[in-house]
Amino acid sequence: MGFSRRLFVGGLPAVVLGRTAALEEGRPVGPSAVGTDLDAAGANVAGAGQAAHERFMMSAIEQARRNPAYPFGAVIVRTFTGEVLARGVNSSAEHPVLHGEVVAMTDYVRRHGNRGWSETTLYTTGEPCPICASAAVWAGVRRVVWGSSIEEIERTGIGQIGLPLREVVSRARAFYTPDLLLGGVLRGRTNRLFREAQRLRLCS
């Protein structure tokens, strides 16, 4: 995929289908930016607007509610059909690397094998940490969409390694070219989820 098809969203300059744009974090991405919009059946995530991204983020939030103290939920969607292929929630109490995204990726491999990653979009309630960002890079997941930023999560008392997803991606540019990095989707809901989790942890 050439640079003219890359889309970086979150205050970074973007080149979209050969046109330069400065996109705000969480701003809707419509058909004029990345192709055809999502149809009535929910079938083309590649050209999805904000409503479609929010629908899949709600699915990630549903997963997150399974771990109310550490609500990192994730779903993996087939980009060109909108089919939800895998789900996961933070299970680090069982194993330290079982973050929501890693659990979803493990679920994906169990169901579909270790293939087809470039045709998927990862939705996650929190910006992927370096572990999860690296896993997405190594797998070749081309599209990552998240809700709360690392900084927002850290403000709710959950320690974070201060290495943004985009920094991890930039260090892998020799072999990895994402199609979409989009943060801030339903951030109001995901931020509230993490604040509720903080209150729960403080009361326990």
C-alpha angles and dihedrals in degrees: 000000000000124000091256089071097049120111122194113181124190109076094311123121111260135200108211119182088334096312123110118230137170104220124195120228110271094006114147117268110210138183092276088064107043111009131274121007124242110282126225092269092055092247113142115050090168090072096031122145126215094281092061093046089051092050092056092042087057087057089053090049090053088056091046092057088066087074104038094178095052105021101188104144129170142183130190116217131193101245100218099041106029092233113153104232103177143005136202145171131197109281099168091135085073097041129358096235097048095108117160094262093048091049090051091049090049089050089050093053091047091053103033109014129243096303142083096048095138089063093058139086121211117215118191135170093228133039106268114260119228091272094053095037090053091048090054091048094049091047092048098238100172100196128047125178124182141174117211121034125235089255093051092049092048090055088062092061101263110127115237135189102239097231112116122219091245091057091053089048093049091055089055097048092116090072109007128069116176122205096206137013108177125172134181099043107156088347090159090061096041093046089052089050091055092045090052088049090053091053090048092052092048091052095048 
